[in-house]
mmCIF file of C-alpha atoms in Angstrom:
data_model
loop_
_atom_site.group_PDB
_atom_site.id
_atom_site.type_symbol
_atom_site.label_atom_id
_atom_site.label_comp_id
_atom_site.label_asym_id
_atom_site.label_seq_id
_atom_site.Cartn_x
_atom_site.Cartn_y
_atom_site.Cartn_z
ATOM 1 C CA MET A 1 129.949 271.400 101.361
ATOM 2 C CA LEU A 2 132.831 269.359 102.831
ATOM 3 C CA ALA A 3 134.764 272.502 103.751
ATOM 4 C CA GLU A 4 131.696 273.989 105.462
ATOM 5 C CA ARG A 5 131.359 270.847 107.579
ATOM 6 C CA GLY A 6 135.055 270.793 108.504
ATOM 7 C CA LEU A 7 135.648 267.549 106.606
ATOM 8 C CA LEU A 8 138.603 268.681 104.467
ATOM 9 C CA MET A 9 142.150 268.214 105.646
ATOM 10 C CA GLN A 10 143.831 271.381 106.847
ATOM 11 C CA ALA A 11 147.464 272.411 106.815
ATOM 12 C CA PRO A 12 149.114 273.222 110.183
ATOM 13 C CA ASP A 13 148.561 276.934 109.481
ATOM 14 C CA GLY A 14 144.787 276.326 109.268
ATOM 15 C CA THR A 15 144.456 276.730 105.504
ATOM 16 C CA ARG A 16 142.781 274.065 103.372
ATOM 17 C CA ARG A 17 145.418 271.682 102.109
ATOM 18 C CA ASN A 18 145.851 270.644 98.513
ATOM 19 C CA ARG A 19 147.807 267.542 97.749
ATOM 20 C CA ASN A 20 151.467 267.963 98.624
ATOM 21 C CA ARG A 21 154.546 265.815 98.973
ATOM 22 C CA SER A 22 153.606 264.475 102.384
ATOM 23 C CA HIS A 23 150.535 262.857 100.812
ATOM 24 C CA GLN A 24 152.032 261.648 97.542
ATOM 25 C CA HIS A 25 153.002 258.210 98.849
ATOM 26 C CA PHE A 26 149.606 257.720 100.472
ATOM 27 C CA GLU A 27 147.841 258.978 97.336
ATOM 28 C CA HIS A 28 149.880 256.731 95.042
ATOM 29 C CA THR A 29 149.059 253.705 97.176
ATOM 30 C CA ARG A 30 145.396 254.660 97.434
ATOM 31 C CA ASP A 31 145.082 255.323 93.701
ATOM 32 C CA ALA A 32 146.522 251.884 92.950
ATOM 33 C CA GLN A 33 143.853 250.357 95.199
ATOM 34 C CA GLN A 34 141.063 252.602 93.845
ATOM 35 C CA PRO A 35 141.338 252.466 90.073
ATOM 36 C CA ASN A 36 138.186 254.559 89.566
ATOM 37 C CA VAL A 37 139.701 257.618 91.254
ATOM 38 C CA ILE A 38 141.247 260.203 88.993
ATOM 39 C CA GLU A 39 143.796 262.393 90.720
ATOM 40 C CA ALA A 40 142.057 264.022 93.687
ATOM 41 C CA GLU A 41 142.986 267.591 94.568
ATOM 42 C CA ARG A 42 142.132 267.362 98.243
ATOM 43 C CA LEU A 43 141.666 264.758 100.936
ATOM 44 C CA THR A 44 139.033 264.551 103.622
ATOM 45 C CA ILE A 45 140.015 264.400 107.281
ATOM 46 C CA TYR A 46 139.545 260.615 106.929
ATOM 47 C CA HIS A 47 142.251 260.485 104.200
ATOM 48 C CA GLN A 48 139.718 259.817 101.442
ATOM 49 C CA PRO A 49 139.524 261.816 98.205
ATOM 50 C CA ALA A 50 137.266 264.854 98.486
ATOM 51 C CA TRP A 51 136.046 264.286 94.917
ATOM 52 C CA ARG A 52 135.711 260.876 93.271
ATOM 53 C CA ALA A 53 135.757 261.551 89.549
ATOM 54 C CA ILE A 54 135.052 258.766 87.078
ATOM 55 C CA ASP A 55 137.780 258.229 84.534
ATOM 56 C CA PRO A 56 136.230 258.268 81.037
ATOM 57 C CA GLU A 57 138.193 255.079 80.323
ATOM 58 C CA ARG A 58 136.433 253.359 83.250
ATOM 59 C CA LYS A 59 132.759 254.048 82.572
ATOM 60 C CA PRO A 60 130.262 251.794 84.357
ATOM 61 C CA GLN A 61 127.535 249.928 82.480
ATOM 62 C CA ALA A 62 124.966 252.052 80.649
ATOM 63 C CA LEU A 63 121.255 251.341 80.992
ATOM 64 C CA MET A 64 120.942 250.575 77.274
ATOM 65 C CA ASP A 65 123.481 247.751 77.744
ATOM 66 C CA ALA A 66 121.520 246.188 80.615
ATOM 67 C CA SER A 67 119.672 242.880 80.433
ATOM 68 C CA ALA A 68 115.879 242.685 80.709
ATOM 69 C CA ARG A 69 116.182 241.614 84.387
ATOM 70 C CA GLN A 70 118.422 244.569 85.148
ATOM 71 C CA ARG A 71 115.984 246.983 83.496
ATOM 72 C CA ASP A 72 113.112 245.370 85.444
ATOM 73 C CA LEU A 73 114.983 246.091 88.688
ATOM 74 C CA VAL A 74 115.450 249.730 87.628
ATOM 75 C CA ALA A 75 111.706 249.996 86.947
ATOM 76 C CA LEU A 76 110.978 248.557 90.403
ATOM 77 C CA ALA A 77 113.444 251.008 91.971
ATOM 78 C CA HIS A 78 111.312 253.803 90.519
ATOM 79 C CA ALA A 79 108.052 252.150 91.634
ATOM 80 C CA THR A 80 109.029 251.230 95.210
ATOM 81 C CA PRO A 81 108.092 253.915 97.764
ATOM 82 C CA ALA A 82 110.710 255.464 100.009
ATOM 83 C CA ALA A 83 111.468 253.982 103.401
ATOM 84 C CA GLU A 84 111.647 255.958 106.629
ATOM 85 C CA ALA A 85 114.687 258.058 107.587
ATOM 86 C CA ASP A 86 117.836 255.981 108.207
ATOM 87 C CA GLN A 87 116.258 253.015 106.382
ATOM 88 C CA CYS A 88 118.151 253.113 103.076
ATOM 89 C CA ALA A 89 118.954 249.393 103.250
ATOM 90 C CA ALA A 90 115.297 248.542 103.917
ATOM 91 C CA TRP A 91 114.325 250.351 100.706
ATOM 92 C CA VAL A 92 116.959 248.450 98.684
ATOM 93 C CA GLU A 93 115.798 245.167 100.219
ATOM 94 C CA ARG A 94 112.161 245.974 99.292
ATOM 95 C CA VAL A 95 113.142 246.565 95.666
ATOM 96 C CA PHE A 96 114.854 243.173 95.508
ATOM 97 C CA LEU A 97 111.960 241.490 97.317
ATOM 98 C CA ARG A 98 109.474 242.955 94.809
ATOM 99 C CA MET A 99 111.679 241.532 92.051
ATOM 100 C CA GLY A 100 111.205 238.093 93.600
ATOM 101 C CA LEU A 101 114.879 237.689 94.491
ATOM 102 C CA GLY A 102 114.326 236.713 98.120
ATOM 103 C CA VAL A 103 115.134 238.492 101.318
ATOM 104 C CA VAL A 104 118.611 239.735 102.162
ATOM 105 C CA THR A 105 118.674 241.819 105.315
ATOM 106 C CA GLY A 106 121.166 244.002 107.103
ATOM 107 C CA ASP A 107 122.096 247.626 107.439
ATOM 108 C CA ALA A 108 124.127 249.323 104.714
ATOM 109 C CA SER A 109 127.402 248.547 106.481
ATOM 110 C CA ALA A 110 126.555 244.840 106.673
ATOM 111 C CA LEU A 111 125.551 244.800 102.985
ATOM 112 C CA TYR A 112 128.791 246.605 102.104
ATOM 113 C CA HIS A 113 130.942 244.051 103.914
ATOM 114 C CA ALA A 114 128.976 241.033 102.678
ATOM 115 C CA TRP A 115 128.365 241.873 99.012
ATOM 116 C CA CYS A 116 130.372 244.897 97.831
ATOM 117 C CA ARG A 117 133.747 243.743 96.592
ATOM 118 C CA SER A 118 134.706 246.168 93.817
ATOM 119 C CA SER A 119 135.577 249.839 93.583
ATOM 120 C CA ASP A 120 136.469 249.645 89.877
ATOM 121 C CA THR A 121 133.755 251.508 87.981
ATOM 122 C CA ARG A 122 134.293 249.250 84.948
ATOM 123 C CA CYS A 123 132.803 246.436 87.079
ATOM 124 C CA LEU A 124 129.719 248.438 88.114
ATOM 125 C CA ARG A 125 126.565 246.936 86.571
ATOM 126 C CA VAL A 126 122.973 248.123 86.442
ATOM 127 C CA GLY A 127 121.109 246.836 89.508
ATOM 128 C CA MET A 128 124.149 246.495 91.765
ATOM 129 C CA ILE A 129 124.101 247.981 95.222
ATOM 130 C CA VAL A 130 126.470 250.894 95.814
ATOM 131 C CA ALA A 131 127.422 251.326 99.468
ATOM 132 C CA VAL A 132 129.697 252.785 102.117
ATOM 133 C CA PRO A 133 130.108 251.314 105.618
ATOM 134 C CA ALA A 134 129.958 254.730 107.321
ATOM 135 C CA HIS A 135 129.532 258.428 106.619
ATOM 136 C CA PRO A 136 129.720 261.479 108.906
ATOM 137 C CA TYR A 137 126.216 262.916 108.349
ATOM 138 C CA GLY A 138 124.492 261.794 111.525
ATOM 139 C CA ALA A 139 124.601 258.990 114.050
ATOM 140 C CA GLY A 140 122.831 256.584 111.687
ATOM 141 C CA GLY A 141 125.406 257.154 108.958
ATOM 142 C CA ARG A 142 128.308 256.635 111.338
ATOM 143 C CA SER A 143 126.806 253.394 112.613
ATOM 144 C CA TRP A 144 125.057 251.917 109.595
ATOM 145 C CA GLY A 145 126.537 253.542 106.477
ATOM 146 C CA HIS A 146 124.522 254.183 103.320
ATOM 147 C CA VAL A 147 123.405 252.155 100.307
ATOM 148 C CA GLY A 148 121.667 252.779 96.992
ATOM 149 C CA LEU A 149 121.082 251.110 93.629
ATOM 150 C CA TYR A 150 123.032 251.750 90.454
ATOM 151 C CA LEU A 151 120.548 252.656 87.676
ATOM 152 C CA GLY A 152 122.990 252.826 84.786
ATOM 153 C CA ASP A 153 124.187 255.928 82.959
ATOM 154 C CA CYS A 154 126.286 256.930 85.998
ATOM 155 C CA ARG A 155 123.184 257.414 88.227
ATOM 156 C CA VAL A 156 122.473 256.100 91.744
ATOM 157 C CA ARG A 157 119.010 255.996 93.324
ATOM 158 C CA HIS A 158 118.969 256.022 97.103
ATOM 159 C CA CYS A 159 116.626 256.650 99.984
ATOM 160 C CA THR A 160 117.727 259.481 102.240
ATOM 161 C CA ASP A 161 115.760 261.262 104.963
ATOM 162 C CA GLY A 162 112.642 259.332 103.975
ATOM 163 C CA ARG A 163 112.698 260.345 100.304
ATOM 164 C CA LEU A 164 114.090 258.922 97.084
ATOM 165 C CA VAL A 165 116.841 260.792 95.267
ATOM 166 C CA ASP A 166 118.623 260.098 91.982
ATOM 167 C CA ALA A 167 122.197 261.373 91.990
ATOM 168 C CA PRO A 168 125.175 261.294 89.626
ATOM 169 C CA LEU A 169 127.537 258.490 90.642
ATOM 170 C CA GLU A 170 130.480 260.903 91.056
ATOM 171 C CA LEU A 171 128.460 263.099 93.402
ATOM 172 C CA TRP A 172 127.039 260.166 95.401
ATOM 173 C CA ALA A 173 130.496 258.597 95.800
ATOM 174 C CA SER A 174 132.074 261.931 96.754
ATOM 175 C CA ILE A 175 129.438 262.871 99.330
ATOM 176 C CA TYR A 176 129.105 259.474 100.986
ATOM 177 C CA GLY A 177 132.705 258.344 100.420
ATOM 178 C CA VAL A 178 134.092 260.860 102.918
ATOM 179 C CA MET A 179 135.019 258.237 105.540
ATOM 180 C CA ALA A 180 135.497 255.091 103.425
ATOM 181 C CA GLU A 181 135.798 253.912 99.866
ATOM 182 C CA PRO A 182 132.460 253.315 98.108
ATOM 183 C CA ARG A 183 132.103 249.798 96.706
ATOM 184 C CA TRP A 184 129.527 247.826 94.737
ATOM 185 C CA GLY A 185 128.300 244.319 94.156
ATOM 186 C CA TRP A 186 125.261 242.128 93.604
ATOM 187 C CA LEU A 187 122.965 241.977 96.634
ATOM 188 C CA GLY A 188 122.808 238.385 97.825
ATOM 189 C CA GLY A 189 125.394 237.457 95.197
ATOM 190 C CA ILE A 190 122.573 237.283 92.601
ATOM 191 C CA ALA A 191 123.904 238.612 89.293
ATOM 192 C CA LEU A 192 121.060 239.979 87.200
ATOM 193 C CA GLY A 193 122.762 239.941 83.853
ATOM 194 C CA SER A 194 125.493 241.338 81.686
#
């Protein structure tokens, strides 16, 4: 998909570029800052990994290890209807509002900058928001980014194009992490449990 959209880095001869020596320093530095990234084969044109694999040693929290409050939020994420197109943050905010956690507003980019501090998958907990400040799939994504909720078991639920989708964390992070590193945190700083 990234190659079809012209989002993979190309060598000067026009071929798709795999990691080479000119990127090793950048990759080493990036990997030290992004502990959840296993060696990426290719980079996007924004110098982000084209695939964001989860290291088996760095698994995020499983749903069975979640607290009752975290599981309640997951149930509400399944019960809350989708928001309109380009309203992913509004859907997340509605889930939290239905949980009785108050109102935190902002687009996905604002939520990313205010509440998402970690990119280490070991720190990812059920009920956290998972966000990017920008993505290249439309004007809304470039301006407002994208956000979803971590459901546990390496799954993210998000509202896209006016519908709800559950996606594997690796796939979500790879698709939306084309322009910037995906991060996570507790919306409003309200930790729901373990």
